[in-house]
Short mmCIF file of C-alpha atoms (C1' of nucleotides) in Angstrom, two decimals:
data_model
loop_
_atom_site.label_atom_id
_atom_site.label_comp_id
_atom_site.label_asym_id
_atom_site.label_seq_id
_atom_site.Cartn_x
_atom_site.Cartn_y
_atom_site.Cartn_z
CA MET A 1 12.30 25.16 -15.55
CA LYS A 2 10.17 22.33 -14.25
CA GLN A 3 8.77 22.64 -10.79
CA TYR A 4 7.32 19.94 -8.57
CA ASP A 5 4.47 19.86 -6.15
CA HIS A 6 5.60 19.21 -2.62
CA PRO A 7 2.80 19.05 -0.07
CA LEU A 8 3.04 21.21 3.01
CA ALA A 9 4.03 19.37 6.16
CA GLN A 10 0.60 19.95 7.60
CA ASP A 11 -1.01 18.29 4.59
CA MET A 12 1.04 15.12 4.72
CA GLN A 13 -1.14 12.10 5.31
CA LEU A 14 -0.04 9.10 7.27
CA SER A 15 -1.76 6.58 5.05
CA CYS A 16 -0.10 8.12 2.02
CA LEU A 17 3.30 7.97 3.70
CA LEU A 18 2.92 4.37 4.78
CA TYR A 19 1.68 3.43 1.38
CA ALA A 20 4.65 5.06 -0.31
CA LEU A 21 7.05 3.24 1.97
CA SER A 22 5.32 -0.11 1.62
CA ASP A 23 6.94 -0.61 -1.76
CA PRO A 24 10.38 -2.18 -1.38
CA PHE A 25 11.86 -0.18 -4.22
CA ARG A 26 10.65 3.12 -2.80
CA LEU A 27 11.77 2.21 0.69
CA ALA A 28 15.19 1.39 -0.70
CA VAL A 29 15.32 4.80 -2.38
CA VAL A 30 14.46 6.49 0.91
CA ARG A 31 17.12 4.51 2.72
CA LYS A 32 19.74 5.42 0.16
CA LEU A 33 18.77 9.05 0.39
CA ALA A 34 18.98 8.87 4.17
CA ALA A 35 22.52 7.61 3.76
CA CYS A 36 23.60 10.09 1.10
CA GLN A 37 21.87 13.29 0.31
CA PRO A 38 21.04 14.90 -2.05
CA GLN A 39 21.23 12.57 -4.99
CA PRO A 40 19.95 12.58 -8.55
CA CYS A 41 17.58 9.83 -9.68
CA ALA A 42 20.01 8.06 -11.95
CA PRO A 43 22.16 6.25 -9.34
CA LEU A 44 19.00 5.01 -7.65
CA GLN A 45 17.46 3.33 -10.66
CA GLY A 46 18.43 -0.21 -9.79
CA GLY A 47 18.07 -1.44 -13.34
CA ARG A 48 14.52 -0.26 -13.84
CA PRO A 49 13.44 1.75 -16.85
CA LYS A 50 13.39 5.46 -16.35
CA SER A 51 9.63 5.71 -16.61
CA SER A 52 9.13 3.35 -13.67
CA VAL A 53 11.66 5.20 -11.58
CA SER A 54 10.00 8.46 -12.39
CA HIS A 55 6.67 7.03 -11.28
CA HIS A 56 8.09 5.92 -7.94
CA PHE A 57 9.65 9.30 -7.32
CA ALA A 58 6.32 10.94 -8.05
CA VAL A 59 4.72 8.75 -5.37
CA LEU A 60 7.44 9.66 -2.89
CA ARG A 61 7.01 13.36 -3.62
CA LYS A 62 3.26 13.21 -3.32
CA ALA A 63 3.58 11.55 0.07
CA GLY A 64 5.90 14.33 1.17
CA LEU A 65 8.89 12.08 1.70
CA VAL A 66 11.15 13.45 -0.99
CA ARG A 67 11.89 16.88 -2.32
CA THR A 68 13.15 17.18 -5.89
CA GLU A 69 14.94 20.27 -7.04
CA VAL A 70 16.10 20.95 -10.53
CA VAL A 71 19.78 21.78 -10.63
CA GLY A 72 20.84 22.26 -14.20
CA VAL A 73 20.32 19.00 -16.02
CA THR A 74 19.93 16.77 -13.01
CA HIS A 75 17.11 16.59 -10.51
CA MET A 76 18.39 16.49 -6.99
CA ASN A 77 16.43 14.50 -4.45
CA SER A 78 16.52 14.76 -0.72
CA LEU A 79 14.45 13.61 2.21
CA ARG A 80 12.19 16.18 3.77
CA GLU A 81 13.45 15.25 7.20
CA GLN A 82 12.58 18.42 9.04
CA GLU A 83 9.07 18.69 7.65
CA LEU A 84 8.47 15.02 8.31
CA GLU A 85 9.75 15.39 11.82
CA SER A 86 7.52 18.35 12.45
CA ARG A 87 4.49 16.54 11.13
CA PHE A 88 5.11 13.05 12.52
CA PRO A 89 7.88 13.18 15.10
CA GLY A 90 10.03 10.07 15.21
CA LEU A 91 8.17 8.28 12.47
CA LEU A 92 10.77 8.32 9.74
CA ALA A 93 13.52 7.35 12.15
CA ALA A 94 11.48 4.40 13.42
CA ILE A 95 10.78 3.16 9.92
CA LEU A 96 14.39 3.53 8.84
CA ALA A 97 15.47 1.67 11.96
CA ALA A 98 12.98 -1.09 11.20
CA ALA A 99 14.30 -1.31 7.66
CA SER A 100 17.84 -1.76 8.85
CA VAL A 101 16.78 -4.36 11.39
CA GLU A 102 15.13 -6.27 8.59
CA ASP A 103 18.09 -6.72 6.34
CA VAL A 104 20.46 -7.84 9.02
CA PRO A 105 20.98 -11.51 8.17
CA ALA A 106 19.38 -13.92 10.66
CA MET B 1 -12.35 -25.22 15.43
CA LYS B 2 -10.95 -22.79 12.93
CA GLN B 3 -7.33 -21.81 13.28
CA TYR B 4 -5.49 -18.90 11.72
CA ASP B 5 -2.02 -18.47 10.35
CA HIS B 6 0.03 -16.00 12.30
CA PRO B 7 3.52 -15.44 10.97
CA LEU B 8 6.43 -15.79 13.34
CA ALA B 9 7.94 -12.51 14.50
CA GLN B 10 11.09 -13.26 12.56
CA ASP B 11 9.10 -13.66 9.37
CA MET B 12 7.26 -10.35 9.59
CA GLN B 13 8.10 -8.10 6.68
CA LEU B 14 8.28 -4.37 6.94
CA SER B 15 6.75 -3.72 3.56
CA CYS B 16 3.84 -5.97 4.42
CA LEU B 17 3.30 -4.18 7.71
CA LEU B 18 3.42 -0.72 6.18
CA TYR B 19 1.12 -1.82 3.43
CA ALA B 20 -1.40 -3.20 5.91
CA LEU B 21 -1.34 0.03 7.87
CA SER B 22 -1.58 2.26 4.81
CA ASP B 23 -5.30 1.54 4.57
CA PRO B 24 -7.27 3.97 6.75
CA PHE B 25 -9.80 1.37 7.77
CA ARG B 26 -7.13 -1.10 8.86
CA LEU B 27 -5.17 1.58 10.67
CA ALA B 28 -8.35 2.54 12.49
CA VAL B 29 -8.84 -1.06 13.54
CA VAL B 30 -5.31 -1.23 14.88
CA ARG B 31 -5.81 1.99 16.79
CA LYS B 32 -9.02 0.74 18.33
CA LEU B 33 -7.35 -2.48 19.32
CA ALA B 34 -4.49 -0.55 20.86
CA ALA B 35 -7.06 1.28 22.94
CA CYS B 36 -9.11 -1.75 23.93
CA GLN B 37 -7.93 -5.28 23.73
CA PRO B 38 -8.96 -7.94 22.90
CA GLN B 39 -12.05 -7.30 20.86
CA PRO B 40 -14.23 -9.27 18.47
CA CYS B 41 -14.57 -8.08 14.86
CA ALA B 42 -18.18 -6.98 15.12
CA PRO B 43 -17.71 -3.69 17.00
CA LEU B 44 -14.97 -2.70 14.55
CA GLN B 45 -17.01 -3.08 11.39
CA GLY B 46 -17.78 0.56 10.85
CA GLY B 47 -20.76 -0.11 8.64
CA ARG B 48 -18.93 -2.30 6.15
CA PRO B 49 -20.22 -5.67 5.06
CA LYS B 50 -18.81 -8.60 6.93
CA SER B 51 -16.94 -9.94 3.94
CA SER B 52 -14.94 -6.73 3.57
CA VAL B 53 -14.14 -6.64 7.25
CA SER B 54 -13.03 -10.23 7.12
CA HIS B 55 -10.73 -9.41 4.23
CA HIS B 56 -9.11 -6.54 6.13
CA PHE B 57 -8.56 -8.70 9.19
CA ALA B 58 -6.91 -11.30 7.00
CA VAL B 59 -4.50 -8.64 5.73
CA LEU B 60 -3.73 -7.55 9.29
CA ARG B 61 -3.10 -11.12 10.37
CA LYS B 62 -0.88 -11.86 7.42
CA ALA B 63 1.21 -8.80 8.20
CA GLY B 64 1.60 -10.02 11.76
CA LEU B 65 -0.19 -7.08 13.33
CA VAL B 66 -3.19 -8.88 14.72
CA ARG B 67 -3.75 -12.21 16.38
CA THR B 68 -7.20 -13.75 16.15
CA GLU B 69 -8.25 -16.42 18.57
CA VAL B 70 -11.49 -18.30 18.49
CA VAL B 71 -13.34 -18.06 21.76
CA GLY B 72 -16.63 -19.80 21.46
CA VAL B 73 -18.69 -18.03 18.86
CA THR B 74 -16.65 -14.87 18.68
CA HIS B 75 -13.18 -14.33 17.28
CA MET B 76 -11.09 -12.27 19.62
CA ASN B 77 -8.53 -9.95 18.10
CA SER B 78 -5.51 -8.43 19.72
CA LEU B 79 -2.37 -6.66 18.66
CA ARG B 80 0.80 -8.73 18.63
CA GLU B 81 2.61 -6.04 20.52
CA GLN B 82 5.39 -8.12 22.00
CA GLU B 83 6.23 -9.90 18.80
CA LEU B 84 6.11 -6.64 16.86
CA GLU B 85 8.33 -5.01 19.41
CA SER B 86 10.84 -7.83 19.23
CA ARG B 87 10.92 -7.69 15.47
CA PHE B 88 10.78 -3.93 14.90
CA PRO B 89 11.38 -2.11 18.17
CA GLY B 90 9.49 1.13 18.50
CA LEU B 91 7.82 0.90 15.13
CA LEU B 92 4.24 0.30 16.18
CA ALA B 93 4.43 2.97 18.85
CA ALA B 94 5.76 5.51 16.36
CA ILE B 95 3.00 4.77 13.88
CA LEU B 96 0.29 4.91 16.53
CA ALA B 97 1.72 8.21 17.73
CA ALA B 98 1.70 9.54 14.18
CA ALA B 99 -1.89 8.44 13.77
CA SER B 100 -2.96 10.32 16.85
CA VAL B 101 -1.05 13.42 15.79
CA GLU B 102 -2.90 13.30 12.52
CA ASP B 103 -6.42 13.42 13.82
CA VAL B 104 -5.84 16.24 16.22
CA PRO B 105 -7.75 19.11 14.63
CA ALA B 106 -5.51 21.84 13.24
"C1'" DC C 1 -32.18 -30.55 16.65
"C1'" DC C 2 -33.16 -26.07 14.98
"C1'" DA C 3 -32.27 -21.16 15.00
"C1'" DT C 4 -28.98 -17.77 15.88
"C1'" DT C 5 -24.64 -15.52 15.97
"C1'" DA C 6 -20.02 -14.46 14.26
"C1'" DG C 7 -17.24 -14.62 10.95
"C1'" DT C 8 -15.20 -16.93 6.59
"C1'" DT C 9 -15.01 -18.20 1.75
"C1'" DC C 10 -16.28 -17.76 -2.97
"C1'" DG C 11 -16.90 -15.44 -7.19
"C1'" DA C 12 -17.74 -11.49 -9.79
"C1'" DT C 13 -16.90 -6.72 -10.54
"C1'" DT C 14 -14.43 -2.61 -10.27
"C1'" DA C 15 -10.69 0.31 -9.03
"C1'" DT C 16 -6.04 1.29 -8.29
"C1'" DA C 17 -1.12 0.50 -9.16
"C1'" DG C 18 3.03 -1.13 -11.35
"C1'" DT C 19 5.60 -1.78 -15.71
"C1'" DC C 20 7.50 -0.56 -19.87
"C1'" DG C 21 8.44 1.49 -24.51
"C1'" DA C 22 8.17 5.61 -27.03
"C1'" DA C 23 7.79 10.31 -27.60
"C1'" DC C 24 8.63 14.58 -25.24
"C1'" DT C 25 11.12 18.60 -22.64
"C1'" DA C 26 14.53 21.44 -20.59
"C1'" DA C 27 19.31 22.49 -19.64
"C1'" DT C 28 24.02 22.04 -21.00
"C1'" DG C 29 28.21 21.43 -23.80
"C1'" DG C 30 30.58 21.49 -28.02
"C1'" DC D 1 22.34 25.05 -33.37
"C1'" DC D 2 22.73 20.23 -32.78
"C1'" DA D 3 23.60 16.34 -29.81
"C1'" DT D 4 23.46 14.70 -25.28
"C1'" DT D 5 21.84 13.97 -20.77
"C1'" DA D 6 18.29 13.52 -17.20
"C1'" DG D 7 14.10 12.84 -16.30
"C1'" DT D 8 8.92 13.33 -17.40
"C1'" DT D 9 4.63 12.21 -19.70
"C1'" DC D 10 1.66 9.31 -22.31
"C1'" DG D 11 -0.75 5.22 -23.36
"C1'" DA D 12 -1.40 0.43 -23.19
"C1'" DC D 13 -1.23 -3.62 -20.69
"C1'" DT D 14 -1.08 -6.40 -16.56
"C1'" DA D 15 -1.37 -7.39 -11.84
"C1'" DT D 16 -2.98 -6.64 -7.44
"C1'" DA D 17 -6.47 -5.16 -4.25
"C1'" DA D 18 -11.06 -3.46 -2.54
"C1'" DT D 19 -15.95 -4.25 -2.47
"C1'" DC D 20 -20.02 -6.72 -1.87
"C1'" DG D 21 -23.72 -10.32 -1.98
"C1'" DA D 22 -24.53 -15.01 -1.28
"C1'" DA D 23 -23.55 -19.36 0.37
"C1'" DC D 24 -21.03 -21.64 3.94
"C1'" DT D 25 -19.20 -23.21 8.79
"C1'" DA D 26 -18.66 -23.76 13.61
"C1'" DA D 27 -20.15 -22.92 18.28
"C1'" DT D 28 -23.90 -21.86 21.33
"C1'" DG D 29 -28.56 -21.44 23.34
"C1'" DG D 30 -33.18 -22.81 23.64
#
DNA sequence: CCATTAGTTCGATTATAGTCGAACTAATGG
DNA sequence: CCATTAGTTCGACTATAATCGAACTAATGG
């Protein structure tokens, strides 16, 4: 059974987090997870090949944003909201709010 | 007299902002500006060659984070706090708060 | 008008990231 | 035990970004 590295909250780095979220695809994944949790990777693919999606999830995990747990055949992803909140209070909420401001049509 | 492009608040893009701030040097610049404003580039160089610094300022301007105004020989930089606030309320504050959490020694 | 200061621009080099197909792995169902 | 499903890993290629020296520009001071 495959296991993933998930950094401890105290080891999360802001630059790594911001970098992970600066990619529109990854930000979209985080937003979808925020709306519906946990989810496997498949419904979040958005037409990309599996290898690309897998790469983006690895970046999100390394930043500490997403936790992936193996549940049978599927890998369930969720946001690490509590750990993120303990490390950087209010940050994720502010970024998610900014993201939803952005895609309101002008 | 040289002029710079500064995007309108409504044209600022979240991914561009997060990307700009995901670089530790650029984040440090933003933090220093938040603490003391406006400032020329020179005191923010941190030992880097001028061409690199100039590049990083260009990224910050393009993201909408920094405004640069020519004042005689020096170029004065400031944060575009109001515009940022109007576009993404609370975002800059949350990121600055996260940055200061991060460099508190464990 | 010349030197100085502050910063930009250019061009080359290097490093880091994204993208994708193909082969792989681990768990499940028949 | 074989096929299927879900996702990873690998390797190659491409694209984007960082870095830095050198030449440039624009404003000021002497």
